[in-house]
GROMACS .gro file of C-alpha atoms in nm:
model
  194
    1MET     CA    1 -26.334  12.356   9.002
    2LYS     CA    2 -26.080  12.231   8.747
    3THR     CA    3 -26.067  11.899   8.929
    4TRP     CA    4 -26.445  11.854   8.901
    5ILE     CA    5 -26.440  11.940   8.532
    6GLY     CA    6 -26.156  11.693   8.475
    7VAL     CA    7 -26.342  11.418   8.663
    8ALA     CA    8 -26.666  11.488   8.473
    9LEU     CA    9 -26.480  11.480   8.142
   10ALA     CA   10 -26.311  11.150   8.232
   11VAL     CA   11 -26.646  10.994   8.323
   12ILE     CA   12 -26.806  11.110   7.999
   13MET     CA   13 -26.516  10.976   7.792
   14ALA     CA   14 -26.538  10.639   7.966
   15LEU     CA   15 -26.912  10.593   7.903
   16PRO     CA   16 -26.888  10.404   7.571
   17VAL     CA   17 -26.628  10.168   7.720
   18ALA     CA   18 -26.827  10.119   8.039
   19ALA     CA   19 -27.137  10.043   7.831
   20GLN     CA   20 -26.977   9.720   7.713
   21GLU     CA   21 -27.096   9.454   7.953
   22MET     CA   22 -26.872   9.165   8.057
   23GLY     CA   23 -27.024   8.824   8.127
   24ASP     CA   24 -26.922   8.576   8.397
   25ASP     CA   25 -26.733   8.389   8.126
   26GLY     CA   26 -26.507   8.690   8.065
   27LEU     CA   27 -26.660   8.763   7.724
   28TYR     CA   28 -26.809   9.095   7.621
   29LYS     CA   29 -27.188   9.086   7.588
   30SER     CA   30 -27.396   9.292   7.351
   31PRO     CA   31 -27.772   9.323   7.396
   32TRP     CA   32 -27.836   9.155   7.061
   33MET     CA   33 -27.652   8.835   7.154
   34ARG     CA   34 -27.882   8.540   7.221
   35ASP     CA   35 -27.859   8.297   7.509
   36THR     CA   36 -27.956   7.967   7.347
   37PHE     CA   37 -27.906   7.595   7.405
   38LYS     CA   38 -27.650   7.614   7.123
   39ASP     CA   39 -27.824   7.358   6.906
   40LEU     CA   40 -27.746   7.523   6.573
   41ARG     CA   41 -28.038   7.354   6.398
   42GLU     CA   42 -28.280   7.509   6.649
   43ASP     CA   43 -28.099   7.843   6.638
   44LEU     CA   44 -28.128   7.849   6.259
   45GLN     CA   45 -28.503   7.775   6.278
   46GLU     CA   46 -28.551   8.054   6.531
   47ALA     CA   47 -28.345   8.298   6.324
   48ASN     CA   48 -28.549   8.214   6.014
   49ALA     CA   49 -28.877   8.254   6.208
   50GLU     CA   50 -28.764   8.606   6.301
   51GLY     CA   51 -28.655   8.682   5.945
   52LYS     CA   52 -28.290   8.710   6.054
   53ARG     CA   53 -27.962   8.546   5.960
   54LEU     CA   54 -27.780   8.316   6.202
   55VAL     CA   55 -27.425   8.427   6.282
   56LEU     CA   56 -27.177   8.271   6.525
   57PHE     CA   57 -26.927   8.485   6.717
   58PHE     CA   58 -26.622   8.297   6.849
   59GLU     CA   59 -26.450   8.499   7.119
   60GLN     CA   60 -26.224   8.433   7.418
   61ARG     CA   61 -26.149   8.578   7.760
   62GLY     CA   62 -25.877   8.845   7.745
   63CYS     CA   63 -25.894   8.884   7.366
   64ILE     CA   64 -25.779   9.239   7.292
   65TYR     CA   65 -25.923   9.222   6.942
   66CYS     CA   66 -26.265   9.112   7.074
   67ARG     CA   67 -26.254   9.406   7.315
   68GLN     CA   68 -26.162   9.635   7.026
   69MET     CA   69 -26.459   9.513   6.820
   70HIS     CA   70 -26.702   9.558   7.109
   71GLU     CA   71 -26.569   9.897   7.220
   72GLU     CA   72 -26.496  10.056   6.882
   73VAL     CA   73 -26.725   9.883   6.631
   74PHE     CA   74 -27.027   9.721   6.799
   75SER     CA   75 -27.070  10.025   7.027
   76ASP     CA   76 -27.156  10.235   6.720
   77PRO     CA   77 -27.538  10.267   6.731
   78LYS     CA   78 -27.569  10.237   6.351
   79ILE     CA   79 -27.375   9.908   6.343
   80SER     CA   80 -27.534   9.769   6.658
   81GLU     CA   81 -27.883   9.847   6.529
   82TYR     CA   82 -27.806   9.687   6.194
   83ILE     CA   83 -27.685   9.366   6.361
   84GLU     CA   84 -27.984   9.359   6.595
   85ASN     CA   85 -28.231   9.409   6.309
   86HIS     CA   86 -28.078   9.156   6.068
   87TYR     CA   87 -27.898   8.890   6.272
   88PHE     CA   88 -27.955   8.621   6.531
   89VAL     CA   89 -27.618   8.620   6.709
   90VAL     CA   90 -27.490   8.320   6.907
   91GLN     CA   91 -27.166   8.375   7.096
   92LEU     CA   92 -26.925   8.084   7.142
   93ASN     CA   93 -26.620   8.069   7.369
   94LEU     CA   94 -26.302   7.945   7.199
   95HIS     CA   95 -26.204   7.771   7.526
   96GLY     CA   96 -26.557   7.703   7.654
   97ASP     CA   97 -26.711   7.381   7.782
   98ILE     CA   98 -27.076   7.441   7.691
   99GLU     CA   99 -27.208   7.177   7.452
  100VAL     CA  100 -27.282   7.283   7.095
  101THR     CA  101 -27.484   7.074   6.849
  102ASP     CA  102 -27.355   7.118   6.495
  103PHE     CA  103 -27.581   7.095   6.191
  104ASP     CA  104 -27.449   6.743   6.124
  105GLY     CA  105 -27.578   6.637   6.468
  106GLU     CA  106 -27.240   6.607   6.638
  107VAL     CA  107 -27.237   6.740   6.995
  108LEU     CA  108 -26.907   6.884   7.120
  109SER     CA  109 -26.791   7.140   7.373
  110GLU     CA  110 -26.733   7.490   7.238
  111LYS     CA  111 -26.356   7.437   7.245
  112ASP     CA  112 -26.381   7.103   7.062
  113MET     CA  113 -26.622   7.254   6.809
  114ALA     CA  114 -26.369   7.531   6.751
  115ARG     CA  115 -26.107   7.264   6.674
  116LYS     CA  116 -26.348   7.080   6.444
  117TRP     CA  117 -26.419   7.403   6.254
  118ARG     CA  118 -26.049   7.504   6.255
  119VAL     CA  119 -26.110   7.828   6.446
  120LEU     CA  120 -25.765   7.938   6.555
  121PHE     CA  121 -25.809   8.295   6.675
  122THR     CA  122 -26.070   8.543   6.789
  123PRO     CA  123 -26.286   8.717   6.706
  124ASN     CA  124 -26.406   8.483   6.433
  125ILE     CA  125 -26.752   8.550   6.292
  126VAL     CA  126 -26.925   8.275   6.093
  127PHE     CA  127 -27.224   8.372   5.874
  128LEU     CA  128 -27.475   8.096   5.796
  129PRO     CA  129 -27.727   8.062   5.512
  130GLU     CA  130 -28.101   8.028   5.578
  131GLU     CA  131 -28.087   7.659   5.490
  132VAL     CA  132 -27.814   7.408   5.572
  133PRO     CA  133 -27.818   7.072   5.392
  134GLU     CA  134 -27.837   6.766   5.613
  135GLY     CA  135 -27.503   6.622   5.720
  136VAL     CA  136 -27.313   6.947   5.660
  137THR     CA  137 -27.119   7.123   5.936
  138ALA     CA  138 -27.155   7.493   6.016
  139VAL     CA  139 -26.815   7.579   5.871
  140GLU     CA  140 -26.892   7.387   5.551
  141ALA     CA  141 -27.226   7.567   5.517
  142ALA     CA  142 -27.094   7.915   5.597
  143VAL     CA  143 -27.152   8.179   5.330
  144ALA     CA  144 -26.874   8.396   5.478
  145VAL     CA  145 -26.628   8.403   5.765
  146MET     CA  146 -26.490   8.724   5.912
  147PRO     CA  147 -26.161   8.617   6.072
  148GLY     CA  148 -26.029   8.883   6.305
  149ALA     CA  149 -26.098   9.238   6.414
  150PHE     CA  150 -26.185   9.496   6.154
  151GLY     CA  151 -26.287   9.861   6.156
  152LYS     CA  152 -26.638   9.996   6.136
  153GLY     CA  153 -26.648  10.019   5.757
  154THR     CA  154 -26.528   9.667   5.687
  155SER     CA  155 -26.755   9.526   5.957
  156ILE     CA  156 -27.075   9.698   5.841
  157ASP     CA  157 -26.991   9.609   5.482
  158MET     CA  158 -26.953   9.239   5.568
  159PHE     CA  159 -27.277   9.230   5.769
  160THR     CA  160 -27.457   9.414   5.485
  161TRP     CA  161 -27.301   9.198   5.211
  162VAL     CA  162 -27.428   8.883   5.383
  163ALA     CA  163 -27.772   9.023   5.480
  164GLU     CA  164 -27.829   9.132   5.119
  165LYS     CA  165 -27.709   8.792   4.991
  166ARG     CA  166 -27.453   8.955   4.766
  167TYR     CA  167 -27.250   8.632   4.775
  168ASP     CA  168 -27.524   8.486   4.552
  169MET     CA  169 -27.488   8.776   4.306
  170GLU     CA  170 -27.113   8.747   4.246
  171ALA     CA  171 -27.149   8.554   3.919
  172GLU     CA  172 -27.381   8.809   3.761
  173THR     CA  173 -27.233   9.129   3.909
  174GLY     CA  174 -26.865   9.030   3.927
  175GLU     CA  175 -26.860   9.193   4.270
  176ASP     CA  176 -26.709   8.971   4.538
  177PHE     CA  177 -26.680   9.104   4.892
  178GLN     CA  178 -26.353   9.289   4.830
  179ARG     CA  179 -26.495   9.470   4.526
  180TYR     CA  180 -26.815   9.547   4.714
  181HIS     CA  181 -26.615   9.679   5.008
  182ALA     CA  182 -26.393   9.894   4.782
  183ARG     CA  183 -26.703  10.045   4.621
  184ARG     CA  184 -26.858  10.116   4.961
  185ILE     CA  185 -26.537  10.287   5.078
  186GLN     CA  186 -26.560  10.520   4.778
  187GLU     CA  187 -26.926  10.586   4.851
  188ARG     CA  188 -26.838  10.682   5.210
  189SER     CA  189 -26.642  10.992   5.109
  190ASN     CA  190 -26.335  10.812   4.986
  191GLY     CA  191 -26.277  10.593   5.291
  192SER     CA  192 -26.349  10.833   5.577
  193PHE     CA  193 -26.564  10.568   5.752
  194ASP     CA  194 -26.296  10.296   5.754
   0.00000   0.00000   0.00000
């Protein structure tokens, strides 16, 4: 009987990890990630039509920090629901060969686009505005970049900060992301969510 209880407990504990799907490319897949032709101009139009923000997720096969984000952060229903409701997510492979069309019209493989945008590690999350001026690259247009793996609190704060366009309010409020994040930590019972 103890063996059965131990097996049942192990299965239950593994459920959140097992829920993270792995694609043929070796990257973790979340249900809110979009499979597009990776023409960023079209992706931006589609995101805008849905009333969402375009965000690019650079990841790579075997990335322990990408796994950590998917298993510990994006598996949280509150965070996953927020991303799904507010963002149009396009995943890019740091070493991938799929062609990507940048906002400036240049077409490169994912890995060459990563070099162009100076993406050196994963995960790297690039948040785009609703409008990108002609001739500007995605990295030049980005309103924020989240370089690396962060905990739940920092992640939800960044996604919220961008969705609420708080980067446009910095001049009047004096609250850049770090100040916003510090305030949110205090509001979450003195940091218990981070």
